[in-house]
Short mmCIF file of N, CA, C and O in Angstrom, two decimals:
data_model
loop_
_atom_site.label_atom_id
_atom_site.label_comp_id
_atom_site.label_asym_id
_atom_site.label_seq_id
_atom_site.Cartn_x
_atom_site.Cartn_y
_atom_site.Cartn_z
N MET A 27 0.85 -1.17 0.00
CA MET A 27 0.00 0.00 0.00
C MET A 27 0.89 1.24 0.00
O MET A 27 1.85 1.33 0.74
N ALA A 28 0.54 2.20 -0.80
CA ALA A 28 1.34 3.42 -0.93
C ALA A 28 1.16 4.30 0.31
O ALA A 28 0.08 4.39 0.86
N GLN A 29 2.25 4.93 0.71
CA GLN A 29 2.20 5.86 1.84
C GLN A 29 2.10 7.27 1.28
O GLN A 29 2.85 7.66 0.40
N TYR A 30 1.17 8.04 1.82
CA TYR A 30 0.99 9.42 1.39
C TYR A 30 1.35 10.33 2.55
O TYR A 30 0.97 10.10 3.68
N GLU A 31 2.09 11.39 2.21
CA GLU A 31 2.44 12.37 3.23
C GLU A 31 1.39 13.47 3.22
O GLU A 31 1.01 13.97 2.16
N VAL A 32 0.90 13.83 4.40
CA VAL A 32 -0.15 14.83 4.52
C VAL A 32 0.49 16.21 4.68
O VAL A 32 1.32 16.41 5.55
N ASP A 33 0.09 17.14 3.83
CA ASP A 33 0.58 18.51 3.88
C ASP A 33 -0.44 19.36 4.64
O ASP A 33 -1.47 19.76 4.09
N ARG A 34 -0.17 19.62 5.90
CA ARG A 34 -1.11 20.36 6.75
C ARG A 34 -1.40 21.75 6.19
O ARG A 34 -2.54 22.21 6.21
N ARG A 35 -0.38 22.41 5.67
CA ARG A 35 -0.58 23.76 5.12
C ARG A 35 -1.58 23.73 3.96
O ARG A 35 -2.40 24.63 3.83
N LEU A 36 -1.52 22.69 3.15
CA LEU A 36 -2.47 22.57 2.05
C LEU A 36 -3.88 22.34 2.59
O LEU A 36 -4.84 22.95 2.12
N LEU A 37 -4.01 21.48 3.59
CA LEU A 37 -5.33 21.19 4.17
C LEU A 37 -5.92 22.43 4.83
O LEU A 37 -7.14 22.62 4.81
N GLU A 38 -5.08 23.30 5.40
CA GLU A 38 -5.57 24.51 6.05
C GLU A 38 -6.10 25.53 5.04
O GLU A 38 -6.83 26.44 5.43
N THR A 39 -5.78 25.37 3.77
CA THR A 39 -6.30 26.29 2.76
C THR A 39 -7.75 26.00 2.41
O THR A 39 -8.42 26.83 1.82
N PHE A 40 -8.25 24.80 2.77
CA PHE A 40 -9.64 24.46 2.50
C PHE A 40 -10.55 25.33 3.36
O PHE A 40 -10.25 25.59 4.52
N SER A 41 -11.67 25.74 2.81
CA SER A 41 -12.65 26.50 3.59
C SER A 41 -13.33 25.56 4.58
O SER A 41 -13.30 24.33 4.42
N THR A 42 -13.96 26.13 5.58
CA THR A 42 -14.68 25.33 6.57
C THR A 42 -15.76 24.50 5.90
O THR A 42 -15.93 23.32 6.20
N ASP A 43 -16.49 25.09 4.95
CA ASP A 43 -17.53 24.35 4.23
C ASP A 43 -16.95 23.17 3.45
O ASP A 43 -17.54 22.10 3.42
N GLU A 44 -15.79 23.39 2.83
CA GLU A 44 -15.16 22.30 2.08
C GLU A 44 -14.75 21.16 3.01
O GLU A 44 -14.96 19.99 2.70
N ILE A 45 -14.19 21.51 4.16
CA ILE A 45 -13.77 20.48 5.12
C ILE A 45 -14.97 19.71 5.62
O ILE A 45 -14.94 18.47 5.70
N LEU A 46 -16.05 20.41 5.96
CA LEU A 46 -17.26 19.73 6.43
C LEU A 46 -17.82 18.81 5.36
O LEU A 46 -18.25 17.69 5.65
N ARG A 47 -17.80 19.26 4.11
CA ARG A 47 -18.28 18.42 3.01
C ARG A 47 -17.40 17.19 2.85
O ARG A 47 -17.90 16.07 2.68
N ILE A 48 -16.10 17.37 2.94
CA ILE A 48 -15.17 16.25 2.83
C ILE A 48 -15.43 15.24 3.93
O ILE A 48 -15.51 14.03 3.68
N LEU A 49 -15.56 15.73 5.17
CA LEU A 49 -15.79 14.81 6.29
C LEU A 49 -17.12 14.09 6.16
O LEU A 49 -17.28 12.97 6.64
N LYS A 50 -18.06 14.71 5.51
CA LYS A 50 -19.40 14.14 5.39
C LYS A 50 -19.52 13.22 4.17
O LYS A 50 -20.10 12.15 4.28
N GLN A 51 -18.95 13.61 3.05
CA GLN A 51 -19.20 12.90 1.80
C GLN A 51 -17.98 12.20 1.22
O GLN A 51 -18.14 11.21 0.51
N GLU A 52 -16.80 12.71 1.47
CA GLU A 52 -15.60 12.18 0.80
C GLU A 52 -14.57 11.64 1.79
O GLU A 52 -13.40 11.54 1.46
N ARG A 53 -15.02 11.30 2.96
CA ARG A 53 -14.13 10.87 4.04
C ARG A 53 -13.21 9.73 3.63
O ARG A 53 -12.03 9.70 3.97
N ASP A 54 -13.73 8.78 2.88
CA ASP A 54 -12.95 7.60 2.50
C ASP A 54 -11.84 7.92 1.49
O ASP A 54 -10.98 7.09 1.25
N ASP A 55 -11.88 9.12 0.92
CA ASP A 55 -10.84 9.52 -0.03
C ASP A 55 -9.60 10.07 0.65
O ASP A 55 -8.61 10.39 -0.03
N TYR A 56 -9.65 10.22 1.97
CA TYR A 56 -8.54 10.82 2.72
C TYR A 56 -8.00 9.84 3.76
O TYR A 56 -8.73 9.00 4.27
N THR A 57 -6.72 10.01 4.08
CA THR A 57 -6.09 9.15 5.10
C THR A 57 -6.60 9.53 6.48
O THR A 57 -7.13 10.64 6.68
N GLU A 58 -6.45 8.63 7.43
CA GLU A 58 -6.86 8.91 8.81
C GLU A 58 -6.11 10.12 9.36
O GLU A 58 -6.66 10.91 10.10
N GLU A 59 -4.83 10.24 8.99
CA GLU A 59 -4.04 11.39 9.45
C GLU A 59 -4.65 12.70 8.95
O GLU A 59 -4.76 13.68 9.68
N ALA A 60 -5.10 12.73 7.69
CA ALA A 60 -5.72 13.92 7.13
C ALA A 60 -7.04 14.22 7.83
O ALA A 60 -7.35 15.38 8.11
N ILE A 61 -7.79 13.17 8.14
CA ILE A 61 -9.07 13.35 8.83
C ILE A 61 -8.83 13.98 10.21
O ILE A 61 -9.54 14.90 10.62
N VAL A 62 -7.82 13.50 10.91
CA VAL A 62 -7.48 14.05 12.23
C VAL A 62 -7.10 15.52 12.09
O VAL A 62 -7.53 16.38 12.86
N ILE A 63 -6.32 15.85 11.07
CA ILE A 63 -5.90 17.23 10.84
C ILE A 63 -7.12 18.10 10.51
O ILE A 63 -7.24 19.22 11.00
N PHE A 64 -8.03 17.58 9.69
CA PHE A 64 -9.26 18.32 9.39
C PHE A 64 -10.03 18.65 10.67
O PHE A 64 -10.51 19.76 10.86
N HIS A 65 -10.13 17.67 11.58
CA HIS A 65 -10.83 17.91 12.85
C HIS A 65 -10.10 18.97 13.68
O HIS A 65 -10.75 19.82 14.30
N GLU A 66 -8.77 18.93 13.69
CA GLU A 66 -8.00 19.94 14.43
C GLU A 66 -8.22 21.33 13.83
O GLU A 66 -8.34 22.32 14.56
N ILE A 67 -8.26 21.41 12.51
CA ILE A 67 -8.48 22.69 11.83
C ILE A 67 -9.86 23.23 12.19
O ILE A 67 -10.01 24.41 12.52
N LEU A 68 -10.87 22.37 12.13
CA LEU A 68 -12.22 22.81 12.48
C LEU A 68 -12.30 23.27 13.93
O LEU A 68 -12.94 24.27 14.24
N GLN A 69 -11.65 22.53 14.81
CA GLN A 69 -11.65 22.91 16.23
C GLN A 69 -10.98 24.27 16.40
O GLN A 69 -11.47 25.11 17.15
N ALA A 70 -9.88 24.50 15.70
CA ALA A 70 -9.20 25.79 15.80
C ALA A 70 -10.06 26.93 15.25
O ALA A 70 -9.95 28.06 15.70
N ARG A 71 -10.94 26.59 14.30
CA ARG A 71 -11.84 27.60 13.73
C ARG A 71 -13.12 27.76 14.54
O ARG A 71 -14.00 28.51 14.17
N GLY A 72 -13.22 27.03 15.62
CA GLY A 72 -14.38 27.17 16.49
C GLY A 72 -15.60 26.36 16.09
O GLY A 72 -16.69 26.62 16.56
N VAL A 73 -15.41 25.37 15.21
CA VAL A 73 -16.52 24.53 14.78
C VAL A 73 -16.58 23.32 15.69
O VAL A 73 -15.59 22.62 15.89
N ASP A 74 -17.76 23.06 16.26
CA ASP A 74 -17.96 21.94 17.17
C ASP A 74 -18.24 20.68 16.36
O ASP A 74 -19.26 20.56 15.70
N VAL A 75 -17.31 19.74 16.40
CA VAL A 75 -17.44 18.49 15.66
C VAL A 75 -17.63 17.37 16.66
O VAL A 75 -16.77 17.12 17.49
N ARG A 76 -18.80 16.67 16.57
CA ARG A 76 -19.12 15.63 17.55
C ARG A 76 -18.41 14.31 17.31
O ARG A 76 -18.04 13.64 18.24
N THR A 77 -18.28 13.88 16.07
CA THR A 77 -17.71 12.56 15.84
C THR A 77 -16.23 12.56 16.13
O THR A 77 -15.54 13.52 15.83
N PRO A 78 -15.71 11.49 16.71
CA PRO A 78 -14.29 11.44 17.00
C PRO A 78 -13.48 11.38 15.72
O PRO A 78 -13.94 10.84 14.72
N PRO A 79 -12.28 11.93 15.72
CA PRO A 79 -11.47 11.95 14.52
C PRO A 79 -11.15 10.56 13.98
O PRO A 79 -11.11 10.36 12.81
N ARG A 80 -10.94 9.60 14.84
CA ARG A 80 -10.55 8.27 14.39
C ARG A 80 -11.73 7.32 14.47
O ARG A 80 -11.98 6.70 15.48
N ARG A 81 -12.45 7.21 13.36
CA ARG A 81 -13.52 6.22 13.31
C ARG A 81 -13.22 5.28 12.17
O ARG A 81 -12.54 5.64 11.21
N ALA A 82 -13.72 4.09 12.26
CA ALA A 82 -13.44 3.08 11.24
C ALA A 82 -13.98 3.54 9.90
O ALA A 82 -15.06 4.10 9.80
N ARG A 83 -13.22 3.32 8.85
CA ARG A 83 -13.67 3.70 7.52
C ARG A 83 -14.93 2.93 7.17
O ARG A 83 -15.02 1.75 7.41
N GLY A 84 -15.88 3.66 6.59
CA GLY A 84 -17.11 3.03 6.16
C GLY A 84 -18.13 2.89 7.27
O GLY A 84 -19.28 2.58 7.02
N ALA A 85 -17.73 3.09 8.50
CA ALA A 85 -18.67 2.97 9.61
C ALA A 85 -19.63 4.13 9.57
O ALA A 85 -19.23 5.28 9.54
N SER A 86 -20.89 3.82 9.55
CA SER A 86 -21.98 4.79 9.50
C SER A 86 -21.73 5.88 8.46
O SER A 86 -21.82 7.05 8.73
N SER A 87 -21.40 5.44 7.24
CA SER A 87 -21.11 6.41 6.18
C SER A 87 -22.33 7.21 5.79
O SER A 87 -22.21 8.29 5.25
N GLY A 88 -23.52 6.71 6.07
CA GLY A 88 -24.73 7.45 5.74
C GLY A 88 -25.21 8.33 6.87
O GLY A 88 -26.31 8.84 6.83
N SER A 89 -24.41 8.48 7.89
CA SER A 89 -24.86 9.27 9.04
C SER A 89 -24.86 10.75 8.72
O SER A 89 -24.25 11.19 7.77
N SER A 90 -25.56 11.50 9.54
CA SER A 90 -25.63 12.94 9.33
C SER A 90 -24.30 13.58 9.69
O SER A 90 -23.44 12.96 10.28
N ALA A 91 -24.17 14.83 9.35
CA ALA A 91 -22.91 15.55 9.59
C ALA A 91 -22.58 15.60 11.06
O ALA A 91 -23.43 15.47 11.92
N ALA A 92 -21.32 15.82 11.32
CA ALA A 92 -20.83 15.81 12.70
C ALA A 92 -20.92 17.19 13.31
O ALA A 92 -19.93 17.73 13.76
N LEU A 93 -22.09 17.75 13.33
CA LEU A 93 -22.27 19.09 13.87
C LEU A 93 -23.29 19.04 14.99
O LEU A 93 -24.19 18.23 14.99
N SER A 94 -23.16 19.94 15.91
CA SER A 94 -24.15 19.98 16.99
C SER A 94 -24.34 21.41 17.46
O SER A 94 -23.52 22.29 17.18
N ALA A 95 -25.40 21.60 18.17
CA ALA A 95 -25.62 22.90 18.79
C ALA A 95 -24.65 23.04 19.95
O ALA A 95 -24.21 22.07 20.52
N SER A 96 -24.34 24.26 20.29
CA SER A 96 -23.41 24.45 21.39
C SER A 96 -24.08 24.11 22.71
O SER A 96 -25.30 24.11 22.81
N PRO A 97 -23.30 23.84 23.75
CA PRO A 97 -23.87 23.47 25.03
C PRO A 97 -24.78 24.51 25.64
O PRO A 97 -25.61 24.19 26.46
N GLU A 98 -24.66 25.79 25.22
CA GLU A 98 -25.51 26.82 25.81
C GLU A 98 -26.98 26.55 25.60
O GLU A 98 -27.81 26.91 26.39
N THR A 99 -27.35 25.92 24.48
CA THR A 99 -28.76 25.67 24.21
C THR A 99 -29.14 24.22 24.41
O THR A 99 -30.30 23.87 24.26
N ALA A 100 -28.20 23.37 24.74
CA ALA A 100 -28.50 21.95 24.88
C ALA A 100 -29.53 21.71 25.97
O ALA A 100 -30.43 20.90 25.80
N ASP A 101 -29.43 22.39 27.11
CA ASP A 101 -30.36 22.20 28.21
C ASP A 101 -31.16 23.47 28.49
O ASP A 101 -31.54 23.74 29.60
N PHE A 102 -31.39 24.26 27.48
CA PHE A 102 -32.06 25.54 27.63
C PHE A 102 -33.56 25.35 27.63
O PHE A 102 -34.12 24.65 26.78
N LEU A 103 -34.25 25.96 28.59
CA LEU A 103 -35.70 25.86 28.67
C LEU A 103 -36.34 27.14 28.15
O LEU A 103 -35.87 28.25 28.43
N VAL A 104 -37.40 26.98 27.37
CA VAL A 104 -38.14 28.12 26.86
C VAL A 104 -39.31 28.35 27.81
O VAL A 104 -40.28 27.62 27.81
N ARG A 105 -39.15 29.37 28.64
CA ARG A 105 -40.19 29.68 29.63
C ARG A 105 -40.94 30.97 29.29
O ARG A 105 -41.96 31.27 29.88
N ALA A 106 -40.38 31.72 28.36
CA ALA A 106 -41.00 32.99 27.94
C ALA A 106 -40.65 33.22 26.47
O ALA A 106 -39.67 32.66 25.97
N PRO A 107 -41.45 34.02 25.78
CA PRO A 107 -41.15 34.30 24.38
C PRO A 107 -39.73 34.83 24.15
O PRO A 107 -39.10 34.52 23.15
N SER A 108 -39.21 35.59 25.10
CA SER A 108 -37.85 36.11 24.94
C SER A 108 -36.83 34.97 24.93
O SER A 108 -35.80 35.06 24.25
N ASP A 109 -37.10 33.91 25.67
CA ASP A 109 -36.21 32.73 25.64
C ASP A 109 -36.22 32.10 24.26
O ASP A 109 -35.18 31.67 23.75
N ALA A 110 -37.40 32.03 23.66
CA ALA A 110 -37.52 31.44 22.33
C ALA A 110 -36.73 32.25 21.30
O ALA A 110 -36.08 31.68 20.42
N VAL A 111 -36.78 33.57 21.43
CA VAL A 111 -36.04 34.42 20.51
C VAL A 111 -34.55 34.13 20.62
O VAL A 111 -33.85 34.03 19.60
N GLN A 112 -34.05 33.97 21.84
CA GLN A 112 -32.64 33.63 22.03
C GLN A 112 -32.27 32.33 21.34
O GLN A 112 -31.25 32.24 20.66
N VAL A 113 -33.09 31.31 21.53
CA VAL A 113 -32.82 30.00 20.92
C VAL A 113 -32.87 30.10 19.41
O VAL A 113 -31.98 29.58 18.71
N LEU A 114 -33.88 30.75 18.87
CA LEU A 114 -34.00 30.87 17.41
C LEU A 114 -32.84 31.66 16.82
O LEU A 114 -32.31 31.30 15.76
N ASN A 115 -32.40 32.72 17.51
CA ASN A 115 -31.23 33.47 17.04
C ASN A 115 -29.98 32.60 17.04
O ASN A 115 -29.17 32.65 16.11
N HIS A 116 -29.83 31.79 18.09
CA HIS A 116 -28.67 30.89 18.17
C HIS A 116 -28.71 29.87 17.03
O HIS A 116 -27.68 29.58 16.41
N LEU A 117 -29.88 29.33 16.75
CA LEU A 117 -30.01 28.35 15.67
C LEU A 117 -29.66 28.97 14.32
O LEU A 117 -28.90 28.38 13.54
N LEU A 118 -30.18 30.16 14.06
CA LEU A 118 -29.89 30.84 12.80
C LEU A 118 -28.40 31.13 12.68
O LEU A 118 -27.79 30.89 11.63
N ASP A 119 -27.81 31.61 13.75
CA ASP A 119 -26.37 31.89 13.76
C ASP A 119 -25.56 30.62 13.48
O ASP A 119 -24.61 30.63 12.71
N GLY A 120 -25.98 29.52 14.10
CA GLY A 120 -25.28 28.25 13.89
C GLY A 120 -25.38 27.75 12.46
O GLY A 120 -24.41 27.23 11.90
N VAL A 121 -26.54 27.92 11.84
CA VAL A 121 -26.70 27.50 10.45
C VAL A 121 -25.82 28.37 9.55
O VAL A 121 -25.13 27.86 8.66
N ILE A 122 -25.83 29.66 9.79
CA ILE A 122 -25.02 30.57 8.97
C ILE A 122 -23.53 30.27 9.12
O ILE A 122 -22.80 30.26 8.13
N LYS A 123 -23.08 29.99 10.34
CA LYS A 123 -21.67 29.69 10.57
C LYS A 123 -21.30 28.27 10.15
O LYS A 123 -20.13 27.94 10.06
N GLY A 124 -22.30 27.43 9.95
CA GLY A 124 -22.02 26.04 9.56
C GLY A 124 -21.79 25.11 10.72
O GLY A 124 -21.29 24.00 10.55
N THR A 125 -22.15 25.53 11.94
CA THR A 125 -21.94 24.68 13.11
C THR A 125 -23.18 23.87 13.46
O THR A 125 -23.11 22.98 14.30
N ILE A 126 -24.31 24.18 12.84
CA ILE A 126 -25.54 23.44 13.06
C ILE A 126 -26.11 23.08 11.69
O ILE A 126 -26.21 23.94 10.80
N GLU A 127 -26.48 21.83 11.52
CA GLU A 127 -27.08 21.40 10.26
C GLU A 127 -28.42 22.10 10.07
O GLU A 127 -29.19 22.23 11.03
N PRO A 128 -28.73 22.52 8.86
CA PRO A 128 -30.02 23.16 8.61
C PRO A 128 -31.22 22.28 9.01
O PRO A 128 -32.20 22.78 9.55
N GLN A 129 -31.11 20.98 8.76
CA GLN A 129 -32.21 20.08 9.13
C GLN A 129 -32.41 20.04 10.63
O GLN A 129 -33.54 20.03 11.12
N ALA A 130 -31.33 19.99 11.39
CA ALA A 130 -31.42 19.98 12.85
C ALA A 130 -32.00 21.30 13.36
O ALA A 130 -32.83 21.31 14.27
N ALA A 131 -31.57 22.40 12.76
CA ALA A 131 -32.10 23.70 13.15
C ALA A 131 -33.59 23.81 12.83
O ALA A 131 -34.36 24.39 13.60
N GLN A 132 -34.00 23.22 11.71
CA GLN A 132 -35.41 23.26 11.34
C GLN A 132 -36.25 22.49 12.36
O GLN A 132 -37.31 22.96 12.78
N VAL A 133 -35.78 21.33 12.77
CA VAL A 133 -36.51 20.54 13.78
C VAL A 133 -36.57 21.31 15.10
O VAL A 133 -37.64 21.43 15.72
N ALA A 134 -35.43 21.86 15.53
CA ALA A 134 -35.40 22.61 16.78
C ALA A 134 -36.31 23.84 16.70
O ALA A 134 -37.03 24.15 17.66
N SER A 135 -36.32 24.51 15.56
CA SER A 135 -37.19 25.67 15.38
C SER A 135 -38.66 25.27 15.46
O SER A 135 -39.47 25.98 16.06
N SER A 136 -38.99 24.14 14.88
CA SER A 136 -40.38 23.66 14.94
C SER A 136 -40.80 23.37 16.38
O SER A 136 -41.93 23.68 16.78
N ILE A 137 -39.89 22.82 17.15
CA ILE A 137 -40.17 22.54 18.56
C ILE A 137 -40.40 23.84 19.32
O ILE A 137 -41.35 23.98 20.08
N VAL A 138 -39.52 24.81 19.10
CA VAL A 138 -39.65 26.11 19.77
C VAL A 138 -40.96 26.78 19.37
O VAL A 138 -41.68 27.32 20.22
N MET A 139 -41.30 26.71 18.09
CA MET A 139 -42.56 27.32 17.64
C MET A 139 -43.76 26.61 18.26
O MET A 139 -44.76 27.24 18.59
N GLY A 140 -43.66 25.29 18.43
CA GLY A 140 -44.74 24.55 19.11
C GLY A 140 -44.91 25.00 20.54
O GLY A 140 -46.03 25.14 21.04
N ILE A 141 -43.80 25.23 21.21
CA ILE A 141 -43.84 25.71 22.60
C ILE A 141 -44.49 27.10 22.65
O ILE A 141 -45.34 27.38 23.49
N LEU A 142 -44.10 27.97 21.72
CA LEU A 142 -44.69 29.31 21.67
C LEU A 142 -46.20 29.24 21.41
O LEU A 142 -46.98 29.98 22.01
N HIS A 143 -46.59 28.35 20.52
CA HIS A 143 -48.01 28.19 20.22
C HIS A 143 -48.77 27.72 21.47
O HIS A 143 -49.86 28.22 21.77
N ALA A 144 -48.18 26.77 22.20
CA ALA A 144 -48.81 26.29 23.44
C ALA A 144 -48.91 27.41 24.47
O ALA A 144 -49.93 27.54 25.16
N MET A 145 -47.89 28.26 24.57
CA MET A 145 -47.94 29.40 25.48
C MET A 145 -49.05 30.35 25.09
O MET A 145 -49.77 30.88 25.94
N GLU A 146 -49.17 30.58 23.78
CA GLU A 146 -50.21 31.47 23.29
C GLU A 146 -51.60 30.91 23.62
O GLU A 146 -52.48 31.64 24.09
N GLN A 147 -51.78 29.61 23.41
CA GLN A 147 -53.06 28.98 23.71
C GLN A 147 -53.39 29.07 25.20
O GLN A 147 -54.53 29.32 25.58
N GLU A 148 -52.38 28.85 26.02
CA GLU A 148 -52.58 28.94 27.46
C GLU A 148 -52.99 30.36 27.86
O GLU A 148 -53.89 30.57 28.67
N PHE A 149 -52.30 31.34 27.28
CA PHE A 149 -52.60 32.74 27.58
C PHE A 149 -54.02 33.10 27.14
O PHE A 149 -54.76 33.77 27.87
N MET A 150 -54.41 32.63 25.97
CA MET A 150 -55.73 32.96 25.43
C MET A 150 -56.87 32.28 26.19
O MET A 150 -57.98 32.79 26.22
N SER A 151 -56.60 31.14 26.79
CA SER A 151 -57.66 30.40 27.47
C SER A 151 -57.74 30.69 28.97
O SER A 151 -58.64 30.17 29.63
N GLU A 152 -56.83 31.50 29.50
CA GLU A 152 -56.87 31.85 30.91
C GLU A 152 -58.10 32.71 31.19
O GLU A 152 -58.37 33.67 30.44
N PRO A 153 -58.86 32.39 32.24
CA PRO A 153 -60.03 33.23 32.55
C PRO A 153 -59.58 34.60 33.07
O PRO A 153 -58.58 34.72 33.76
N GLU A 154 -60.33 35.61 32.69
CA GLU A 154 -60.00 36.95 33.15
C GLU A 154 -60.34 37.05 34.63
O GLU A 154 -61.35 36.55 35.10
N GLU A 155 -59.47 37.71 35.35
CA GLU A 155 -59.71 37.91 36.78
C GLU A 155 -60.67 39.08 36.96
O GLU A 155 -60.59 40.09 36.28
N ASP A 156 -61.62 38.92 37.89
CA ASP A 156 -62.55 40.01 38.19
C ASP A 156 -61.85 41.10 38.98
O ASP A 156 -61.14 40.82 39.94
N GLN A 157 -62.03 42.30 38.56
CA GLN A 157 -61.36 43.39 39.25
C GLN A 157 -62.36 44.37 39.78
O GLN A 157 -63.33 44.71 39.30
#
């Protein structure tokens, strides 16, 4: 088997979107050393990558991208409309930066909108207090 030397400087010239696409779709075309370097580059750029750098080739090749929401919203409760605005802003920011998959953000947004709708229904059905 041929040995390939990985040029880190060349890999660092790839855009974040290109690296994410490579890790998602073309992973098997790169050596494990290159994959590890790609993960280090993403980490240095502030992109949260969930999957470990060293995974078996071909393992879960059809899985979704290795992106996640940041821990700030992982356990965040929507108790007021202003909370929902914070979460939705974070989701939009994550999609724009490429740290959250659009599909994941869409699901999370739907959940937040469902919570807001339930709050609205609760508010509308509350009996008026006699004054």
